[in-house]
Short mmCIF file of C-alpha atoms in Angstrom, two decimals:
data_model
loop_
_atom_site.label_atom_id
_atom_site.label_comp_id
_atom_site.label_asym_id
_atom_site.label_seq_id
_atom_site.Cartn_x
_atom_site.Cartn_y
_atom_site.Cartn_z
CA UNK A 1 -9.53 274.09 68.71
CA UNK A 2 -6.62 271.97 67.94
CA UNK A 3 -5.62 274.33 65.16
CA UNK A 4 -6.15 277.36 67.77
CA UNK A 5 -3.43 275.65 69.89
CA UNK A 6 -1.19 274.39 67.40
CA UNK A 7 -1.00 277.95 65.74
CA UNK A 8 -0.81 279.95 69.07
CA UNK A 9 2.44 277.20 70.22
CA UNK A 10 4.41 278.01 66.47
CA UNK A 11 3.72 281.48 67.11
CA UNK A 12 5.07 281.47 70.78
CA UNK A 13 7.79 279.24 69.91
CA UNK A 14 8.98 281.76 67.31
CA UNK A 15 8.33 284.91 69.72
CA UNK A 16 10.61 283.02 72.28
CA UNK A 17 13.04 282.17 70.46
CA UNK A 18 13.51 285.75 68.86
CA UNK A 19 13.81 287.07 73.01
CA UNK A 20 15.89 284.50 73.91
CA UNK A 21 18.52 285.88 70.66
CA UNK A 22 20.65 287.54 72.66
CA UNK A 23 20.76 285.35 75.79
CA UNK A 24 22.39 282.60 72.79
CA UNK A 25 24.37 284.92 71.41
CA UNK A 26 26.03 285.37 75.07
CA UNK A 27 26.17 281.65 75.42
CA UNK A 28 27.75 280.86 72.15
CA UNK A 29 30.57 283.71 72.53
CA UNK A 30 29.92 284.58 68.99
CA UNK A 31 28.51 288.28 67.18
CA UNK A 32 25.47 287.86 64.94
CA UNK A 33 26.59 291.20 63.20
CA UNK A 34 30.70 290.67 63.33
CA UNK A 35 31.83 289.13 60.08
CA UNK A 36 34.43 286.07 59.79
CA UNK A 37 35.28 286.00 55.89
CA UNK A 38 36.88 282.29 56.61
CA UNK A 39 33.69 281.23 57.23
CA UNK A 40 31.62 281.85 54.31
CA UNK A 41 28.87 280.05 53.99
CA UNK A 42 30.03 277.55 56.38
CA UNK A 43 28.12 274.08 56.67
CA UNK A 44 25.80 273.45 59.82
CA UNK A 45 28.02 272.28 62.46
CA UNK A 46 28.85 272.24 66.14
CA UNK A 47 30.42 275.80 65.78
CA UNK A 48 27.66 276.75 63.38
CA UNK A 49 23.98 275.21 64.35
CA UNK A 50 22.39 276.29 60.42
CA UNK A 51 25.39 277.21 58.82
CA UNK A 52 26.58 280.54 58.24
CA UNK A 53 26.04 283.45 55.54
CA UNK A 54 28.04 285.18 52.47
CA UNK A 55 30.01 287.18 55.49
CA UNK A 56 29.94 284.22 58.00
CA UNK A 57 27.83 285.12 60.45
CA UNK A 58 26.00 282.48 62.17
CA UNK A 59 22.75 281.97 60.75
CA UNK A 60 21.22 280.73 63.30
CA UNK A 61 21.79 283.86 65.79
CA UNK A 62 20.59 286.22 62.59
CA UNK A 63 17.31 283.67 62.01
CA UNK A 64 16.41 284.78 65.72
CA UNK A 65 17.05 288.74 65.15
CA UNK A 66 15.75 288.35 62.21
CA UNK A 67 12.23 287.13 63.67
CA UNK A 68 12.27 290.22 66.78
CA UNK A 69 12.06 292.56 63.04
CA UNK A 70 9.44 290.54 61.35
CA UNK A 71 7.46 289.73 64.14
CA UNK A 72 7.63 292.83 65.30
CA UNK A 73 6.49 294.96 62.04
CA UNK A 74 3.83 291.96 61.57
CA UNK A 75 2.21 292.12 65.06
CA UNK A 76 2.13 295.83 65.06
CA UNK A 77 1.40 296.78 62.11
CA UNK A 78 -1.59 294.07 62.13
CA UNK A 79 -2.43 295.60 65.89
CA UNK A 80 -2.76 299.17 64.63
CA UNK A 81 -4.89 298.28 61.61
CA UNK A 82 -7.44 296.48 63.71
CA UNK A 83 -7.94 299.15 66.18
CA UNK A 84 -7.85 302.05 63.17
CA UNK A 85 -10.78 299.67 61.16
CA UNK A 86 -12.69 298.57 63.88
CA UNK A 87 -13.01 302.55 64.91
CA UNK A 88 -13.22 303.28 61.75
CA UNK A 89 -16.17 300.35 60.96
CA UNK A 90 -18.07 300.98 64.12
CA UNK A 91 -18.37 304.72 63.21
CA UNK A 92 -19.91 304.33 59.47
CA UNK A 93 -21.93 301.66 61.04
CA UNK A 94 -22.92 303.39 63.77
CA UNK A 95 -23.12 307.06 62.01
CA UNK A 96 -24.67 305.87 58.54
CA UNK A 97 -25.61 309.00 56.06
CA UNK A 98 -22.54 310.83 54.68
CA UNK A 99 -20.40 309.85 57.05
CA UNK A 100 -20.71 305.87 56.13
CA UNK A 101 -20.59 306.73 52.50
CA UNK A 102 -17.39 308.83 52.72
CA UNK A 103 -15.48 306.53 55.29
CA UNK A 104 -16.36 303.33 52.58
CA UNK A 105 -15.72 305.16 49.59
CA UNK A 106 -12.16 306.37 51.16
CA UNK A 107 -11.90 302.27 51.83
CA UNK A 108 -13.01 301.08 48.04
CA UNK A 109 -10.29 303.67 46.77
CA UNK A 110 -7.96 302.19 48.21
CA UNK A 111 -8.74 299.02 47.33
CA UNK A 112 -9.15 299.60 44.05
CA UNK A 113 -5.21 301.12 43.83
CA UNK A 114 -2.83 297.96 43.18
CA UNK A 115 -1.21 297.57 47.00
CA UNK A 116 2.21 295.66 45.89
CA UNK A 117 3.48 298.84 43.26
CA UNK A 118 2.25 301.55 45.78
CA UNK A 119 3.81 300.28 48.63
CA UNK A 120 7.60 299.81 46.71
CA UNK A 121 6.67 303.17 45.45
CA UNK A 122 6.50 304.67 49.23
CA UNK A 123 8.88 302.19 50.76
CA UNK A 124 11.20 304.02 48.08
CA UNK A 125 10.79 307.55 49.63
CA UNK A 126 14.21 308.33 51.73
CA UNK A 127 13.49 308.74 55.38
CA UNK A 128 15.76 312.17 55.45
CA UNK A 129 12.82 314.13 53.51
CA UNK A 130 10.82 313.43 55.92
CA UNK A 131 12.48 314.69 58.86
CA UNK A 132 13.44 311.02 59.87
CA UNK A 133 17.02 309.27 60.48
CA UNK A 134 18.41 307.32 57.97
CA UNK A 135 19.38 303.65 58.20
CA UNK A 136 17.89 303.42 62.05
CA UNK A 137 16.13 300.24 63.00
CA UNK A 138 13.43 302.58 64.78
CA UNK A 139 12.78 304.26 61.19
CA UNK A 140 12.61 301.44 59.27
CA UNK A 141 10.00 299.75 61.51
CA UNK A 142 8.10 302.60 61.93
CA UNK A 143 8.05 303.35 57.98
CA UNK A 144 7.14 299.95 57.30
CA UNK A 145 4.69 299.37 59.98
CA UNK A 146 3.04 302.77 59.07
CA UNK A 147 2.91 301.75 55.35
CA UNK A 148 1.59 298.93 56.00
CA UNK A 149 -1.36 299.95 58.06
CA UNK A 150 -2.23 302.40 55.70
CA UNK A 151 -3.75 299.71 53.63
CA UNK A 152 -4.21 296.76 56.11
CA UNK A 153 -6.98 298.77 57.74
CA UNK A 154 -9.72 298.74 54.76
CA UNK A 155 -10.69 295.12 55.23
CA UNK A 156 -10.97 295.16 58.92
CA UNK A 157 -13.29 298.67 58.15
CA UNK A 158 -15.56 296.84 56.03
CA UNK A 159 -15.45 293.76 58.25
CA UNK A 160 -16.89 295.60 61.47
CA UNK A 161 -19.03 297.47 59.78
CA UNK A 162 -21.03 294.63 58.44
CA UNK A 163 -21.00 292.97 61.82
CA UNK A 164 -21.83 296.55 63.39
CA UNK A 165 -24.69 296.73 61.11
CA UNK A 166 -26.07 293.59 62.01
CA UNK A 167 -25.72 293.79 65.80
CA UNK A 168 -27.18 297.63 65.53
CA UNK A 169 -30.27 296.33 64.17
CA UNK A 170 -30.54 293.26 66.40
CA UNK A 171 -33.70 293.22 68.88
CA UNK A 172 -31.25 292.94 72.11
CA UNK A 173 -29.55 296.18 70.71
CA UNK A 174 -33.20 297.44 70.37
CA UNK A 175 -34.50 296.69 73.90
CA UNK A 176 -31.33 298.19 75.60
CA UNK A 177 -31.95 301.53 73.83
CA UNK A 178 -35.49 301.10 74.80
CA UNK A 179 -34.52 300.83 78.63
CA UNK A 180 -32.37 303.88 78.10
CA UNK A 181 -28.99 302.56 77.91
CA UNK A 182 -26.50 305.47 76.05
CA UNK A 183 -25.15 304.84 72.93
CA UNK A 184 -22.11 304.61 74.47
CA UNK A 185 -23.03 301.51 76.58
CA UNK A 186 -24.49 300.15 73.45
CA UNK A 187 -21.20 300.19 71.48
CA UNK A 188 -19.30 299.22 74.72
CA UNK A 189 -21.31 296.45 75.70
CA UNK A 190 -23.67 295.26 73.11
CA UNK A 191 -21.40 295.52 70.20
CA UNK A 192 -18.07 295.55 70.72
CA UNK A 193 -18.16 292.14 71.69
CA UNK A 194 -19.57 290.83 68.71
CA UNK A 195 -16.87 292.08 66.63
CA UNK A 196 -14.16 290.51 68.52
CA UNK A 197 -14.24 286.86 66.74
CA UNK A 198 -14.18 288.02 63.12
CA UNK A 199 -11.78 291.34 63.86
CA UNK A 200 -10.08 288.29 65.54
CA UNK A 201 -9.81 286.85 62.79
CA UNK A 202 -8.84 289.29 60.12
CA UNK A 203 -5.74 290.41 62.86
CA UNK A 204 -4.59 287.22 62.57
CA UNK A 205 -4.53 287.01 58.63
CA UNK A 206 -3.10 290.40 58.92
CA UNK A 207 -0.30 289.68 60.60
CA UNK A 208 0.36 286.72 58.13
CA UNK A 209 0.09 289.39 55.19
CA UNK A 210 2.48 291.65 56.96
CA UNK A 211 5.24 289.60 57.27
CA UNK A 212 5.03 288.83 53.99
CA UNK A 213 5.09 292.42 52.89
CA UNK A 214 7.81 293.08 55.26
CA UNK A 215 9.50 290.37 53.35
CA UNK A 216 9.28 291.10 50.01
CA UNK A 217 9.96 295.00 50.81
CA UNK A 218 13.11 293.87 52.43
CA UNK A 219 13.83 291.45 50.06
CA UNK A 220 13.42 294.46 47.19
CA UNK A 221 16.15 296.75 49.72
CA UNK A 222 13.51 299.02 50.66
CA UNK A 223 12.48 297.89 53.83
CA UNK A 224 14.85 296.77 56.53
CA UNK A 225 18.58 297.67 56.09
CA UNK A 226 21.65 295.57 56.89
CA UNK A 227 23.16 294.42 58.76
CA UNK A 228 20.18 294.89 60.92
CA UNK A 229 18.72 291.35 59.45
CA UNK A 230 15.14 290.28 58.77
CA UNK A 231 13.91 287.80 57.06
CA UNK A 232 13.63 289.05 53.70
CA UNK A 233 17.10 290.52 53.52
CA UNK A 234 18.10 287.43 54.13
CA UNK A 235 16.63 285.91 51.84
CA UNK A 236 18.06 288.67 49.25
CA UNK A 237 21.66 288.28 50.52
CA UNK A 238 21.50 284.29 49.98
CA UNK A 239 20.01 284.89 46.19
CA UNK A 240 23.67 285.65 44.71
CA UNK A 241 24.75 281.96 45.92
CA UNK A 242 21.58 280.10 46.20
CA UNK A 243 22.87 277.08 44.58
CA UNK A 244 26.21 276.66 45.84
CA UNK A 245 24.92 277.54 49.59
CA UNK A 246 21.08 276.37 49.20
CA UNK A 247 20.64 276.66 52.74
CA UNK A 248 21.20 280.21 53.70
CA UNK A 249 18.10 280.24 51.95
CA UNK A 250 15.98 277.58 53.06
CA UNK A 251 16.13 278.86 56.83
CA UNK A 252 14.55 281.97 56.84
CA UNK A 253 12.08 280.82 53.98
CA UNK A 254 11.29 278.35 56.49
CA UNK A 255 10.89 280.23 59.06
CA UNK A 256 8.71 282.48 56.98
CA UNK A 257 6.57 279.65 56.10
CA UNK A 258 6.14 278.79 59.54
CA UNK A 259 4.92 281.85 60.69
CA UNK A 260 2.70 282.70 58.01
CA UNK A 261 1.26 278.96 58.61
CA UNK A 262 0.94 279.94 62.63
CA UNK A 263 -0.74 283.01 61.78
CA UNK A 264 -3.60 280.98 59.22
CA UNK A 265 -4.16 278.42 61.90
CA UNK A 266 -4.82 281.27 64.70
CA UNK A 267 -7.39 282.51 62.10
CA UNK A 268 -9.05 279.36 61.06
CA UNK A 269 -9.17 278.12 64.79
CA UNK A 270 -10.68 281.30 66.04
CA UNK A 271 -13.09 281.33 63.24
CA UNK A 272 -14.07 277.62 63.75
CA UNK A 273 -15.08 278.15 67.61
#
């Protein structure tokens, strides 16, 4: 329970903090996105909290836009592949014959196809030929999220399916269909509920996974564009003068650490109660 707590407090600490980005912005005077060559990779200091970056901006104002992008893609993208592969779980359980077979197949495919290469290789596909703006924020978050959840959902599938399968075949299940409750009720009421702990779960490590992949896609230029910052593009634009300026990469590391960390709590806590 006290990992529950301790994960759920990083995680709302970071969440806040990324809403309250603008609100500091305002109060410091200063543009996260308007460059001040004289300050390259300024030291922390009064006028610079964390220091600033190669086109000295303050660090500390991009560290908080930086989480609204990874957060954000993380959280959805997790969001959306629970709800897709607990439908999609529940149905093969529920369904069985070719429609179980087909649905789990589809899922082992895509396991079996190496996840890091194919998702550079459609992160790499320009939004214009696909009808969508180039370079928006909107786009970018969308295209990532969307990749993202096209492979996050297989282990949530599987996951609810074996839980279905067990519940389906449990005596209580038995005795309500016995009394005449619908299938639907069944699902709604005798089911559902069972899956919420270990979908629970898996969300939570998903979310830790996609802010990874959001980072490293970003950090590869094929996921969030500048100046529009996120974590991993951070990270990239600190690489050229990681030694000389160690810190402009240390701080959003860190700050992917700590969410990643958050996010493996949540999931051990929940799992643990």
């Amino acid at each position: 329970m006290t990992r529950l707590r301790l994960g759920l407090a990083l995680l709302a600490l970071l969440a806040l903090a990324a809403l309250a980005a603008p609100l500091l912005e305002g109060w410091m005077g200063r543009d996260a996105f308007a460059p001040d060559l004289f300050a390259r990779y300024a030291p922390p200091s009064a006028q610079y909290p964390l220091g600033a970056d190669e086109l000295g901006r303050d660090l500390l104002l991009r560290l908080l836009y930086g989480a609204r992008v990874s957060l954000g893609v993380g959280v959805a993208a997790a969001l959306a592949a629970a709800v897709l592969g607990t439908a999609l779980g529940l149905l093969a359980a529920w369904r069985g014959g070719w429609v179980d077979a087909a649905l789990m197949r589809l899922a082992d495919g895509l396991l079996a196809l190496p996840a890091l290469p194919i998702l550079v290789l459609l992160a790499a596909v320009d939004p214009a030929a696909l009808g969508m703006p180039r370079g928006a924020l909107a786009t970018d978050m969308l295209r990532i999220t969307a990749i993202l959840v096209l492979f996050g959902w297989v282990g949530v599938a599987r996951l609810a399916r074996a839980t279905a399968l067990t519940l389906l075949a449990s005596d209580y299940v038995r005795a309500a269909r016995a009394l005449g409750v619908t299938e639907a009720g069944v699902l709604w009421r005798h089911v559902l509920p069972g899956l919420a702990a270990p979908v629970a779960v898996a969300s939570a490590l998903a979310v830790a996974g996609a802010i990874l992949a959001e980072s490293v896609l970003s950090f590869l230029g094929l996921g969030i564009q500048p100046p529009v910052p996120s974590w991993g593009n951070m990270l990239a634009n600190a690489q050229e003068a990681v030694f000389a300026a160690p810190l402009a990469a240390v701080w959003p590391g860190l700050a992917i650490l700590l969410a990643v960390a958050a996010c493996a709590l949540v999931a051990d806590g929940v799992a643990r109660k």
